Amino acid sequence: MSDRAILHVDMDAFYASVEVLDDPSLRGKPVMVGGTPEGRGVVAAASYEARTFGVHSAMPAAQAVKRCPHGVFLRPRMERYLEISKEIFTVFRDFTPLVEPLSVDEAFLDVTGCRRLFGSAEDIGRAIKDRIGRDVGLTASVGLAPNKFLAKLASDLEKPDGFVVIEEGEVRERLAVLPVGKLWGVGKVTERELNRRGIITVGDLLAAPRQDLVDRFGDHAAHLLQLAVGHDERPVVPVHEAKSVGNEITFASDIADAEELRGIVDHLAEKVAWRLRRHGLCGRTIVLKARYPDFTTHTRSHTLPHPTQSTTEIRSAARELLTERLGRRGRALRLLGVTASHFEHEGGGQGELFTDAEVARDQDLDRVMDRVNEKFGKMLRRGGPLRRNDR
Ligand SMILES: [Mg+2]
């Protein structure tokens, strides 16, 4: 393994902690941020006091209120969380430019190169944690390890207010006892699949006959086994501030058929969603662009109640824009484009509108599609006489 020093910094119960910061009378109380107990929404964040009642994030709010009837239920104030998020990321970037956000309250930092400047990697991790405490007034949990996978694992081990270092020599023993679901990229579906085969822990995975794994999981098996021994060479990729992600297609000849146009919008939406996921972004505004045979161009946009990277959601927003706003019956088009903008990083709270199970299903499906796409390098849908202008 290369000699890298990767930090994973994750704020503790972020939304709930911001609420307590802004209203100290909430301190020590079970605080839950998310959907209202009367609605179908879910808990987006629960304070540690709430967690002692068995409440956790992604739990339906109606269930949370049963477990914790005297808890304080608050609606999310996303703008405030983003404001604090900026402060946290400013602290990160004071130490290294190599900051890869995973969500509003979580990031990887590659501090390999700045050790001489700021001391050991452990010193840097502690300094970041202290500054977040002092300057922002919140606690973070920090993991330090030779790679991203292990760093993320480490930050989770002693939450809240944790600081865990995983050293090279203790990797195997730390990993062996963990449930396979803790491995990067093992979703609920894969975990169930492994469990059905008697593979419960990472140790079980390493002991399983290799050929069985390859037969069932194909190329993914090798990836799983790499993670199971703690190997992960992925670099920390700092995010460049893209303002939008979009794809458009100019047709070889004008298209008037509504069914066909909808198929093209679906395809574009899938592509945009896939790119968002690859960059760890969620878009809040979906824009549909249509050009008519006389070259007039119209755009219509729809702002979603929450940021998303889900194919299903982006597709349905784009379809709606096509059928209700732009697709005047029978009128031919020469170009269609779908764009997502107003980004937030992953974890912006899709859970607001959907149940845990719905979100998990949707995400699992997206993950499967992403694997297929990555394997074949392009979208499999629609060939045909299209000229593509990928922006
Ligand atoms: Mg967090």
mmCIF file of C-alpha atoms and ligand atoms in Angstrom:
data_model
loop_
_atom_site.group_PDB
_atom_site.id
_atom_site.type_symbol
_atom_site.label_atom_id
_atom_site.label_comp_id
_atom_site.label_asym_id
_atom_site.label_seq_id
_atom_site.Cartn_x
_atom_site.Cartn_y
_atom_site.Cartn_z
ATOM 1 C CA MET A 1 0.000 0.000 0.000
ATOM 2 C CA SER A 2 1.205 3.439 -0.812
ATOM 3 C CA ASP A 3 2.318 5.752 1.905
ATOM 4 C CA ARG A 4 -0.626 8.067 1.959
ATOM 5 C CA ALA A 5 -2.363 9.885 4.773
ATOM 6 C CA ILE A 6 -6.082 10.281 4.166
ATOM 7 C CA LEU A 7 -8.502 11.902 6.569
ATOM 8 C CA HIS A 8 -12.238 11.408 6.545
ATOM 9 C CA VAL A 9 -13.991 14.122 8.495
ATOM 10 C CA ASP A 10 -17.678 13.684 9.233
ATOM 11 C CA MET A 11 -19.804 16.050 11.299
ATOM 12 C CA ASP A 12 -21.801 14.424 14.091
ATOM 13 C CA ALA A 13 -25.594 14.440 13.603
ATOM 14 C CA PHE A 14 -25.028 17.491 11.440
ATOM 15 C CA TYR A 15 -28.493 19.005 10.896
ATOM 16 C CA ALA A 16 -29.546 18.294 14.463
ATOM 17 C CA SER A 17 -26.291 19.724 15.835
ATOM 18 C CA VAL A 18 -26.764 22.952 13.868
ATOM 19 C CA GLU A 19 -30.243 23.306 15.356
ATOM 20 C CA VAL A 20 -28.802 22.900 18.857
ATOM 21 C CA LEU A 21 -26.045 25.393 18.046
ATOM 22 C CA ASP A 22 -28.613 27.973 17.007
ATOM 23 C CA ASP A 23 -30.955 27.271 19.916
ATOM 24 C CA PRO A 24 -28.992 26.255 23.018
ATOM 25 C CA SER A 25 -32.226 25.476 24.887
ATOM 26 C CA LEU A 26 -32.313 22.289 22.784
ATOM 27 C CA ARG A 27 -29.040 21.044 24.240
ATOM 28 C CA GLY A 28 -29.374 17.631 25.864
ATOM 29 C CA LYS A 29 -32.776 17.032 24.293
ATOM 30 C CA PRO A 30 -33.691 14.467 21.679
ATOM 31 C CA VAL A 31 -33.785 16.548 18.497
ATOM 32 C CA MET A 32 -34.938 15.192 15.151
ATOM 33 C CA VAL A 33 -34.737 17.053 11.860
ATOM 34 C CA GLY A 34 -36.765 15.899 8.889
ATOM 35 C CA GLY A 35 -40.326 15.169 7.849
ATOM 36 C CA THR A 36 -43.236 15.952 10.138
ATOM 37 C CA PRO A 37 -44.462 13.064 12.296
ATOM 38 C CA GLU A 38 -47.886 13.349 10.597
ATOM 39 C CA GLY A 39 -46.482 12.961 7.094
ATOM 40 C CA ARG A 40 -44.712 10.254 5.133
ATOM 41 C CA GLY A 41 -41.302 11.891 5.500
ATOM 42 C CA VAL A 42 -38.301 10.449 7.260
ATOM 43 C CA VAL A 43 -35.826 11.616 9.884
ATOM 44 C CA ALA A 44 -32.885 13.257 8.109
ATOM 45 C CA ALA A 45 -30.802 13.637 11.268
ATOM 46 C CA ALA A 46 -31.248 12.652 14.904
ATOM 47 C CA SER A 47 -29.271 14.002 17.850
ATOM 48 C CA TYR A 48 -27.430 11.430 19.930
ATOM 49 C CA GLU A 49 -30.005 11.926 22.681
ATOM 50 C CA ALA A 50 -32.696 10.910 20.179
ATOM 51 C CA ARG A 51 -30.655 7.906 19.125
ATOM 52 C CA THR A 52 -30.790 6.490 22.649
ATOM 53 C CA PHE A 53 -34.541 6.076 22.002
ATOM 54 C CA GLY A 54 -33.744 3.963 18.944
ATOM 55 C CA VAL A 55 -34.322 6.751 16.434
ATOM 56 C CA HIS A 56 -31.942 6.917 13.483
ATOM 57 C CA SER A 57 -31.750 8.818 10.227
ATOM 58 C CA ALA A 58 -33.894 7.512 7.375
ATOM 59 C CA MET A 59 -36.468 6.210 9.872
ATOM 60 C CA PRO A 60 -40.040 7.292 9.033
ATOM 61 C CA ALA A 61 -40.918 10.279 11.202
ATOM 62 C CA ALA A 62 -44.185 8.588 12.224
ATOM 63 C CA GLN A 63 -42.169 5.735 13.719
ATOM 64 C CA ALA A 64 -39.690 8.098 15.355
ATOM 65 C CA VAL A 65 -42.465 9.896 17.221
ATOM 66 C CA LYS A 66 -43.672 6.562 18.608
ATOM 67 C CA ARG A 67 -40.219 5.762 19.945
ATOM 68 C CA CYS A 68 -39.562 9.255 21.202
ATOM 69 C CA PRO A 69 -42.871 11.026 21.817
ATOM 70 C CA HIS A 70 -41.325 13.874 23.799
ATOM 71 C CA GLY A 71 -38.665 14.599 21.234
ATOM 72 C CA VAL A 72 -38.314 17.879 19.401
ATOM 73 C CA PHE A 73 -39.208 17.542 15.700
ATOM 74 C CA LEU A 74 -37.886 20.252 13.422
ATOM 75 C CA ARG A 75 -38.162 20.890 9.698
ATOM 76 C CA PRO A 76 -34.802 21.143 7.912
ATOM 77 C CA ARG A 77 -33.299 24.588 7.275
ATOM 78 C CA MET A 78 -31.110 23.640 4.350
ATOM 79 C CA GLU A 79 -29.808 27.127 3.722
ATOM 80 C CA ARG A 80 -28.448 27.397 7.234
ATOM 81 C CA TYR A 81 -26.802 23.975 6.970
ATOM 82 C CA LEU A 82 -25.128 25.000 3.735
ATOM 83 C CA GLU A 83 -23.856 28.170 5.379
ATOM 84 C CA ILE A 84 -22.212 26.157 8.159
ATOM 85 C CA SER A 85 -21.008 23.640 5.602
ATOM 86 C CA LYS A 86 -19.069 26.414 3.861
ATOM 87 C CA GLU A 87 -17.349 27.303 7.139
ATOM 88 C CA ILE A 88 -16.342 23.685 7.673
ATOM 89 C CA PHE A 89 -14.934 23.353 4.173
ATOM 90 C CA THR A 90 -13.007 26.580 4.646
ATOM 91 C CA VAL A 91 -11.266 24.942 7.612
ATOM 92 C CA PHE A 92 -10.465 21.873 5.487
ATOM 93 C CA ARG A 93 -9.026 23.965 2.674
ATOM 94 C CA ASP A 94 -6.815 25.867 5.086
ATOM 95 C CA PHE A 95 -4.883 22.630 5.496
ATOM 96 C CA THR A 96 -4.974 21.093 2.018
ATOM 97 C CA PRO A 97 -6.418 21.844 -1.410
ATOM 98 C CA LEU A 98 -7.101 18.117 -1.826
ATOM 99 C CA VAL A 99 -10.587 18.092 -0.370
ATOM 100 C CA GLU A 100 -13.203 15.784 -1.827
ATOM 101 C CA PRO A 101 -16.688 16.499 -0.480
ATOM 102 C CA LEU A 102 -19.008 13.528 0.012
ATOM 103 C CA SER A 103 -21.900 15.573 1.280
ATOM 104 C CA VAL A 104 -22.537 18.889 3.002
ATOM 105 C CA ASP A 105 -20.932 17.650 6.188
ATOM 106 C CA GLU A 106 -18.400 15.073 5.127
ATOM 107 C CA ALA A 107 -15.180 15.017 3.114
ATOM 108 C CA PHE A 108 -11.969 13.213 2.342
ATOM 109 C CA LEU A 109 -8.737 15.151 2.750
ATOM 110 C CA ASP A 110 -5.430 13.988 1.367
ATOM 111 C CA VAL A 111 -2.864 15.392 3.786
ATOM 112 C CA THR A 112 0.079 13.324 2.549
ATOM 113 C CA GLY A 113 1.825 16.343 1.094
ATOM 114 C CA CYS A 114 1.239 18.847 3.862
ATOM 115 C CA ARG A 115 2.703 16.904 6.735
ATOM 116 C CA ARG A 116 5.926 18.840 6.785
ATOM 117 C CA LEU A 117 4.018 22.090 6.983
ATOM 118 C CA PHE A 118 1.560 21.191 9.724
ATOM 119 C CA GLY A 119 3.140 18.276 11.601
ATOM 120 C CA SER A 120 2.135 14.631 11.448
ATOM 121 C CA ALA A 121 -1.107 13.517 9.813
ATOM 122 C CA GLU A 122 -2.459 12.914 13.273
ATOM 123 C CA ASP A 123 -1.579 16.475 14.307
ATOM 124 C CA ILE A 124 -3.401 17.769 11.243
ATOM 125 C CA GLY A 125 -6.478 15.671 11.970
ATOM 126 C CA ARG A 126 -6.594 16.923 15.555
ATOM 127 C CA ALA A 127 -6.042 20.519 14.481
ATOM 128 C CA ILE A 128 -8.942 20.332 12.036
ATOM 129 C CA LYS A 129 -11.183 18.814 14.664
ATOM 130 C CA ASP A 130 -10.212 21.505 17.171
ATOM 131 C CA ARG A 131 -10.797 24.320 14.747
ATOM 132 C CA ILE A 132 -14.238 23.036 13.814
ATOM 133 C CA GLY A 133 -15.012 22.925 17.524
ATOM 134 C CA ARG A 134 -13.641 26.381 18.222
ATOM 135 C CA ASP A 135 -14.591 28.312 15.077
ATOM 136 C CA VAL A 136 -17.842 26.612 14.124
ATOM 137 C CA GLY A 137 -18.972 25.319 17.503
ATOM 138 C CA LEU A 138 -19.698 21.749 16.391
ATOM 139 C CA THR A 139 -18.115 18.328 16.832
ATOM 140 C CA ALA A 140 -16.734 16.204 14.042
ATOM 141 C CA SER A 141 -15.526 12.620 13.943
ATOM 142 C CA VAL A 142 -12.240 12.046 12.194
ATOM 143 C CA GLY A 143 -10.718 8.917 10.708
ATOM 144 C CA LEU A 144 -7.092 8.714 9.610
ATOM 145 C CA ALA A 145 -5.835 5.861 7.460
ATOM 146 C CA PRO A 146 -3.715 5.020 4.420
ATOM 147 C CA ASN A 147 -6.731 5.200 2.066
ATOM 148 C CA LYS A 148 -10.269 6.512 1.620
ATOM 149 C CA PHE A 149 -12.106 3.317 2.423
ATOM 150 C CA LEU A 150 -10.284 2.800 5.729
ATOM 151 C CA ALA A 151 -10.456 6.471 6.666
ATOM 152 C CA LYS A 152 -14.230 6.467 6.259
ATOM 153 C CA LEU A 153 -14.484 3.313 8.253
ATOM 154 C CA ALA A 154 -12.316 4.815 11.002
ATOM 155 C CA SER A 155 -14.338 8.006 11.374
ATOM 156 C CA ASP A 156 -17.416 5.900 12.028
ATOM 157 C CA LEU A 157 -15.916 3.720 14.760
ATOM 158 C CA GLU A 158 -16.092 6.123 17.681
ATOM 159 C CA LYS A 159 -18.824 8.553 16.745
ATOM 160 C CA PRO A 160 -19.628 11.128 18.057
ATOM 161 C CA ASP A 161 -16.582 13.306 18.651
ATOM 162 C CA GLY A 162 -14.311 10.435 17.651
ATOM 163 C CA PHE A 163 -10.735 10.342 16.467
ATOM 164 C CA VAL A 164 -9.580 6.972 15.172
ATOM 165 C CA VAL A 165 -6.348 6.093 13.450
ATOM 166 C CA ILE A 166 -6.148 2.841 11.523
ATOM 167 C CA GLU A 167 -2.540 1.791 11.129
ATOM 168 C CA GLU A 168 -1.309 -0.334 8.287
ATOM 169 C CA GLY A 169 -0.540 -3.286 10.575
ATOM 170 C CA GLU A 170 -3.992 -3.617 12.121
ATOM 171 C CA VAL A 171 -6.072 -3.392 8.970
ATOM 172 C CA ARG A 172 -6.968 -7.072 8.591
ATOM 173 C CA GLU A 173 -7.873 -7.616 12.180
ATOM 174 C CA ARG A 174 -10.026 -4.464 12.261
ATOM 175 C CA LEU A 175 -11.836 -5.463 9.092
ATOM 176 C CA ALA A 176 -12.425 -9.168 9.724
ATOM 177 C CA VAL A 177 -15.158 -8.650 12.313
ATOM 178 C CA LEU A 178 -17.129 -6.038 10.380
ATOM 179 C CA PRO A 179 -20.373 -6.834 8.550
ATOM 180 C CA VAL A 180 -19.838 -7.061 4.767
ATOM 181 C CA GLY A 181 -22.268 -4.167 4.343
ATOM 182 C CA LYS A 182 -19.512 -1.891 5.670
ATOM 183 C CA LEU A 183 -17.472 -2.471 2.536
ATOM 184 C CA TRP A 184 -17.516 0.381 0.074
ATOM 185 C CA GLY A 185 -20.092 -0.113 -2.668
ATOM 186 C CA VAL A 186 -21.850 -3.029 -1.004
ATOM 187 C CA GLY A 187 -25.471 -1.903 -1.111
ATOM 188 C CA LYS A 188 -28.403 -3.523 0.591
ATOM 189 C CA VAL A 189 -28.997 -5.859 -2.354
ATOM 190 C CA THR A 190 -25.425 -7.164 -2.474
ATOM 191 C CA GLU A 191 -25.310 -7.504 1.287
ATOM 192 C CA ARG A 192 -28.466 -9.626 1.302
ATOM 193 C CA GLU A 193 -27.060 -11.691 -1.524
ATOM 194 C CA LEU A 194 -23.823 -12.306 0.414
ATOM 195 C CA ASN A 195 -25.664 -13.020 3.641
ATOM 196 C CA ARG A 196 -27.763 -15.619 1.846
ATOM 197 C CA ARG A 197 -24.526 -17.384 1.008
ATOM 198 C CA GLY A 198 -23.521 -17.396 4.660
ATOM 199 C CA ILE A 199 -21.124 -14.469 4.231
ATOM 200 C CA ILE A 200 -21.872 -12.161 7.118
ATOM 201 C CA THR A 201 -18.540 -10.600 8.010
ATOM 202 C CA VAL A 202 -15.586 -9.398 5.989
ATOM 203 C CA GLY A 203 -13.679 -12.367 7.432
ATOM 204 C CA ASP A 204 -16.332 -14.701 5.947
ATOM 205 C CA LEU A 205 -15.887 -13.027 2.584
ATOM 206 C CA LEU A 206 -12.142 -13.658 2.598
ATOM 207 C CA ALA A 207 -12.712 -17.285 3.589
ATOM 208 C CA ALA A 208 -15.322 -17.916 0.864
ATOM 209 C CA PRO A 209 -14.318 -19.950 -2.211
ATOM 210 C CA ARG A 210 -13.108 -17.381 -4.715
ATOM 211 C CA GLN A 211 -14.721 -19.052 -7.715
ATOM 212 C CA ASP A 212 -18.173 -18.873 -6.132
ATOM 213 C CA LEU A 213 -17.771 -15.139 -5.713
ATOM 214 C CA VAL A 214 -16.578 -14.648 -9.269
ATOM 215 C CA ASP A 215 -19.459 -16.781 -10.612
ATOM 216 C CA ARG A 216 -21.980 -14.679 -8.798
ATOM 217 C CA PHE A 217 -20.504 -11.184 -8.818
ATOM 218 C CA GLY A 218 -18.271 -11.182 -11.885
ATOM 219 C CA ASP A 219 -15.762 -8.359 -11.987
ATOM 220 C CA HIS A 220 -17.245 -6.916 -8.840
ATOM 221 C CA ALA A 221 -15.843 -9.886 -6.863
ATOM 222 C CA ALA A 222 -12.252 -8.769 -7.314
ATOM 223 C CA HIS A 223 -13.180 -5.305 -6.154
ATOM 224 C CA LEU A 224 -14.882 -6.701 -3.046
ATOM 225 C CA LEU A 225 -11.860 -8.799 -2.166
ATOM 226 C CA GLN A 226 -9.534 -5.830 -2.567
ATOM 227 C CA LEU A 227 -11.596 -3.842 -0.103
ATOM 228 C CA ALA A 228 -11.849 -6.828 2.225
ATOM 229 C CA VAL A 229 -8.082 -6.748 2.693
ATOM 230 C CA GLY A 230 -8.145 -2.981 3.024
ATOM 231 C CA HIS A 231 -6.741 -2.098 -0.404
ATOM 232 C CA ASP A 232 -8.080 1.029 -1.991
ATOM 233 C CA GLU A 233 -5.983 3.085 -4.359
ATOM 234 C CA ARG A 234 -8.618 5.654 -5.292
ATOM 235 C CA PRO A 235 -7.208 9.144 -5.121
ATOM 236 C CA VAL A 236 -8.851 12.021 -3.283
ATOM 237 C CA VAL A 237 -10.374 14.036 -6.106
ATOM 238 C CA PRO A 238 -10.985 17.676 -5.333
ATOM 239 C CA VAL A 239 -14.250 18.846 -6.839
ATOM 240 C CA HIS A 240 -14.109 21.515 -9.450
ATOM 241 C CA GLU A 241 -16.980 23.851 -9.167
ATOM 242 C CA ALA A 242 -19.077 22.879 -12.151
ATOM 243 C CA LYS A 243 -22.224 24.944 -12.400
ATOM 244 C CA SER A 244 -24.298 22.477 -14.352
ATOM 245 C CA VAL A 245 -24.270 19.025 -15.896
ATOM 246 C CA GLY A 246 -26.106 18.626 -19.161
ATOM 247 C CA ASN A 247 -26.449 16.590 -22.307
ATOM 248 C CA GLU A 248 -28.124 17.474 -25.568
ATOM 249 C CA ILE A 249 -28.806 15.826 -28.878
ATOM 250 C CA THR A 250 -29.301 17.353 -32.308
ATOM 251 C CA PHE A 251 -31.399 15.019 -34.442
ATOM 252 C CA ALA A 252 -30.273 13.956 -37.891
ATOM 253 C CA SER A 253 -33.770 14.875 -39.049
ATOM 254 C CA ASP A 254 -36.552 16.689 -37.190
ATOM 255 C CA ILE A 255 -38.703 14.541 -34.921
ATOM 256 C CA ALA A 256 -42.384 15.170 -34.221
ATOM 257 C CA ASP A 257 -43.383 11.837 -32.753
ATOM 258 C CA ALA A 258 -44.236 12.379 -29.070
ATOM 259 C CA GLU A 259 -43.318 8.871 -28.086
ATOM 260 C CA GLU A 260 -39.934 9.116 -29.716
ATOM 261 C CA LEU A 261 -39.240 12.517 -28.155
ATOM 262 C CA ARG A 262 -40.065 11.153 -24.751
ATOM 263 C CA GLY A 263 -37.657 8.285 -25.296
ATOM 264 C CA ILE A 264 -34.906 10.766 -26.096
ATOM 265 C CA VAL A 265 -35.668 12.831 -22.995
ATOM 266 C CA ASP A 266 -35.497 9.655 -20.913
ATOM 267 C CA HIS A 267 -32.113 8.841 -22.370
ATOM 268 C CA LEU A 268 -30.744 12.324 -21.735
ATOM 269 C CA ALA A 269 -32.077 12.316 -18.178
ATOM 270 C CA GLU A 270 -30.413 8.973 -17.495
ATOM 271 C CA LYS A 271 -27.130 10.292 -18.763
ATOM 272 C CA VAL A 272 -27.310 13.443 -16.668
ATOM 273 C CA ALA A 273 -28.207 11.458 -13.539
ATOM 274 C CA TRP A 274 -25.327 9.099 -14.152
ATOM 275 C CA ARG A 275 -22.873 11.966 -14.492
ATOM 276 C CA LEU A 276 -24.171 13.576 -11.310
ATOM 277 C CA ARG A 277 -23.648 10.356 -9.412
ATOM 278 C CA ARG A 278 -20.165 9.958 -10.771
ATOM 279 C CA HIS A 279 -19.284 13.403 -9.457
ATOM 280 C CA GLY A 280 -21.083 12.982 -6.150
ATOM 281 C CA LEU A 281 -23.434 15.836 -6.946
ATOM 282 C CA CYS A 282 -27.145 16.366 -6.539
ATOM 283 C CA GLY A 283 -28.981 18.892 -8.696
ATOM 284 C CA ARG A 284 -32.032 20.794 -7.664
ATOM 285 C CA THR A 285 -33.076 22.442 -10.912
ATOM 286 C CA ILE A 286 -33.825 20.434 -14.044
ATOM 287 C CA VAL A 287 -33.811 22.338 -17.330
ATOM 288 C CA LEU A 288 -35.218 21.111 -20.622
ATOM 289 C CA LYS A 289 -34.051 22.797 -23.808
ATOM 290 C CA ALA A 290 -35.857 22.399 -27.104
ATOM 291 C CA ARG A 291 -34.933 23.783 -30.498
ATOM 292 C CA TYR A 292 -37.511 23.977 -33.268
ATOM 293 C CA PRO A 293 -36.840 23.501 -36.993
ATOM 294 C CA ASP A 294 -36.714 27.301 -37.439
ATOM 295 C CA PHE A 295 -33.899 27.392 -34.843
ATOM 296 C CA THR A 296 -35.892 29.156 -32.161
ATOM 297 C CA THR A 297 -34.848 27.713 -28.822
ATOM 298 C CA HIS A 298 -36.885 27.469 -25.654
ATOM 299 C CA THR A 299 -35.863 26.362 -22.204
ATOM 300 C CA ARG A 300 -38.132 25.485 -19.329
ATOM 301 C CA SER A 301 -36.975 24.608 -15.845
ATOM 302 C CA HIS A 302 -38.372 22.865 -12.848
ATOM 303 C CA THR A 303 -36.967 23.267 -9.355
ATOM 304 C CA LEU A 304 -37.378 20.181 -7.221
ATOM 305 C CA PRO A 305 -38.231 20.312 -3.517
ATOM 306 C CA HIS A 306 -34.868 18.688 -2.788
ATOM 307 C CA PRO A 307 -31.614 18.039 -4.665
ATOM 308 C CA THR A 308 -31.359 14.721 -6.426
ATOM 309 C CA GLN A 309 -29.110 12.443 -8.473
ATOM 310 C CA SER A 310 -31.781 9.802 -8.996
ATOM 311 C CA THR A 311 -32.504 8.723 -12.555
ATOM 312 C CA THR A 312 -36.174 8.251 -11.747
ATOM 313 C CA GLU A 313 -36.617 11.747 -10.369
ATOM 314 C CA ILE A 314 -34.659 13.544 -13.057
ATOM 315 C CA ARG A 315 -36.435 11.592 -15.765
ATOM 316 C CA SER A 316 -39.887 12.363 -14.433
ATOM 317 C CA ALA A 317 -39.072 16.083 -14.075
ATOM 318 C CA ALA A 318 -37.717 16.211 -17.625
ATOM 319 C CA ARG A 319 -40.682 14.282 -19.021
ATOM 320 C CA GLU A 320 -43.077 16.622 -17.336
ATOM 321 C CA LEU A 321 -41.335 19.635 -18.822
ATOM 322 C CA LEU A 322 -41.550 18.052 -22.246
ATOM 323 C CA THR A 323 -45.200 17.098 -22.154
ATOM 324 C CA GLU A 324 -46.582 20.057 -20.248
ATOM 325 C CA ARG A 325 -44.403 22.933 -21.278
ATOM 326 C CA LEU A 326 -42.578 22.387 -24.535
ATOM 327 C CA GLY A 327 -44.106 19.542 -26.435
ATOM 328 C CA ARG A 328 -46.832 21.422 -28.247
ATOM 329 C CA ARG A 329 -48.701 18.629 -29.955
ATOM 330 C CA GLY A 330 -47.312 17.531 -33.238
ATOM 331 C CA ARG A 331 -44.673 20.224 -33.427
ATOM 332 C CA ALA A 332 -41.366 18.899 -34.630
ATOM 333 C CA LEU A 333 -38.098 19.467 -32.804
ATOM 334 C CA ARG A 334 -34.518 19.451 -34.019
ATOM 335 C CA LEU A 335 -32.744 19.390 -30.653
ATOM 336 C CA LEU A 336 -33.442 18.355 -27.079
ATOM 337 C CA GLY A 337 -31.267 18.881 -24.020
ATOM 338 C CA VAL A 338 -31.543 18.084 -20.327
ATOM 339 C CA THR A 339 -29.449 19.899 -17.721
ATOM 340 C CA ALA A 340 -29.242 19.733 -13.942
ATOM 341 C CA SER A 341 -27.993 22.687 -11.916
ATOM 342 C CA HIS A 342 -28.063 24.248 -8.429
ATOM 343 C CA PHE A 343 -25.818 21.598 -7.009
ATOM 344 C CA GLU A 344 -25.450 20.268 -3.574
ATOM 345 C CA HIS A 345 -23.254 17.401 -2.696
ATOM 346 C CA GLU A 346 -24.699 13.990 -1.957
ATOM 347 C CA GLY A 347 -26.659 13.563 1.214
ATOM 348 C CA GLY A 348 -28.777 16.654 0.671
ATOM 349 C CA GLY A 349 -31.792 14.767 2.008
ATOM 350 C CA GLN A 350 -33.687 12.857 -0.624
ATOM 351 C CA GLY A 351 -35.264 11.141 2.349
ATOM 352 C CA GLU A 352 -37.612 14.078 2.741
ATOM 353 C CA LEU A 353 -40.188 12.826 0.303
ATOM 354 C CA PHE A 354 -39.587 9.139 0.070
ATOM 355 C CA THR A 355 -39.611 6.252 2.459
ATOM 356 C CA ASP A 356 -36.391 4.525 3.343
ATOM 357 C CA ALA A 357 -37.297 1.469 1.286
ATOM 358 C CA GLU A 358 -38.170 3.503 -1.803
ATOM 359 C CA VAL A 359 -34.933 5.412 -1.684
ATOM 360 C CA ALA A 360 -32.889 2.255 -1.127
ATOM 361 C CA ARG A 361 -34.552 0.515 -4.061
ATOM 362 C CA ASP A 362 -34.028 3.484 -6.314
ATOM 363 C CA GLN A 363 -30.386 3.811 -5.287
ATOM 364 C CA ASP A 364 -29.699 0.128 -5.739
ATOM 365 C CA LEU A 365 -31.148 0.294 -9.229
ATOM 366 C CA ASP A 366 -29.046 3.336 -10.064
ATOM 367 C CA ARG A 367 -25.944 1.558 -8.770
ATOM 368 C CA VAL A 368 -26.587 -1.459 -10.952
ATOM 369 C CA MET A 369 -27.082 0.788 -13.987
ATOM 370 C CA ASP A 370 -23.920 2.686 -13.168
ATOM 371 C CA ARG A 371 -21.928 -0.525 -13.067
ATOM 372 C CA VAL A 372 -23.310 -1.564 -16.421
ATOM 373 C CA ASN A 373 -22.565 1.862 -17.862
ATOM 374 C CA GLU A 374 -19.046 1.897 -16.551
ATOM 375 C CA LYS A 375 -18.426 -1.566 -17.864
ATOM 376 C CA PHE A 376 -19.549 -0.750 -21.367
ATOM 377 C CA GLY A 377 -18.330 2.813 -21.314
ATOM 378 C CA LYS A 378 -21.540 4.282 -22.619
ATOM 379 C CA MET A 379 -25.260 4.164 -22.285
ATOM 380 C CA LEU A 380 -26.778 1.071 -23.778
ATOM 381 C CA ARG A 381 -30.062 2.580 -24.772
ATOM 382 C CA ARG A 382 -31.044 3.935 -28.169
ATOM 383 C CA GLY A 383 -28.724 3.672 -31.076
ATOM 384 C CA GLY A 384 -30.248 5.175 -34.173
ATOM 385 C CA PRO A 385 -29.566 8.125 -36.363
ATOM 386 C CA LEU A 386 -28.615 10.599 -33.695
ATOM 387 C CA ARG A 387 -25.865 13.125 -33.676
ATOM 388 C CA ARG A 388 -24.748 13.793 -30.183
ATOM 389 C CA ASN A 389 -23.303 16.945 -28.758
ATOM 390 C CA ASP A 390 -22.224 16.112 -25.274
ATOM 391 C CA ARG A 391 -21.502 19.188 -23.335
HETATM 392 MG MG MG B 1 -22.341 13.315 9.277
#
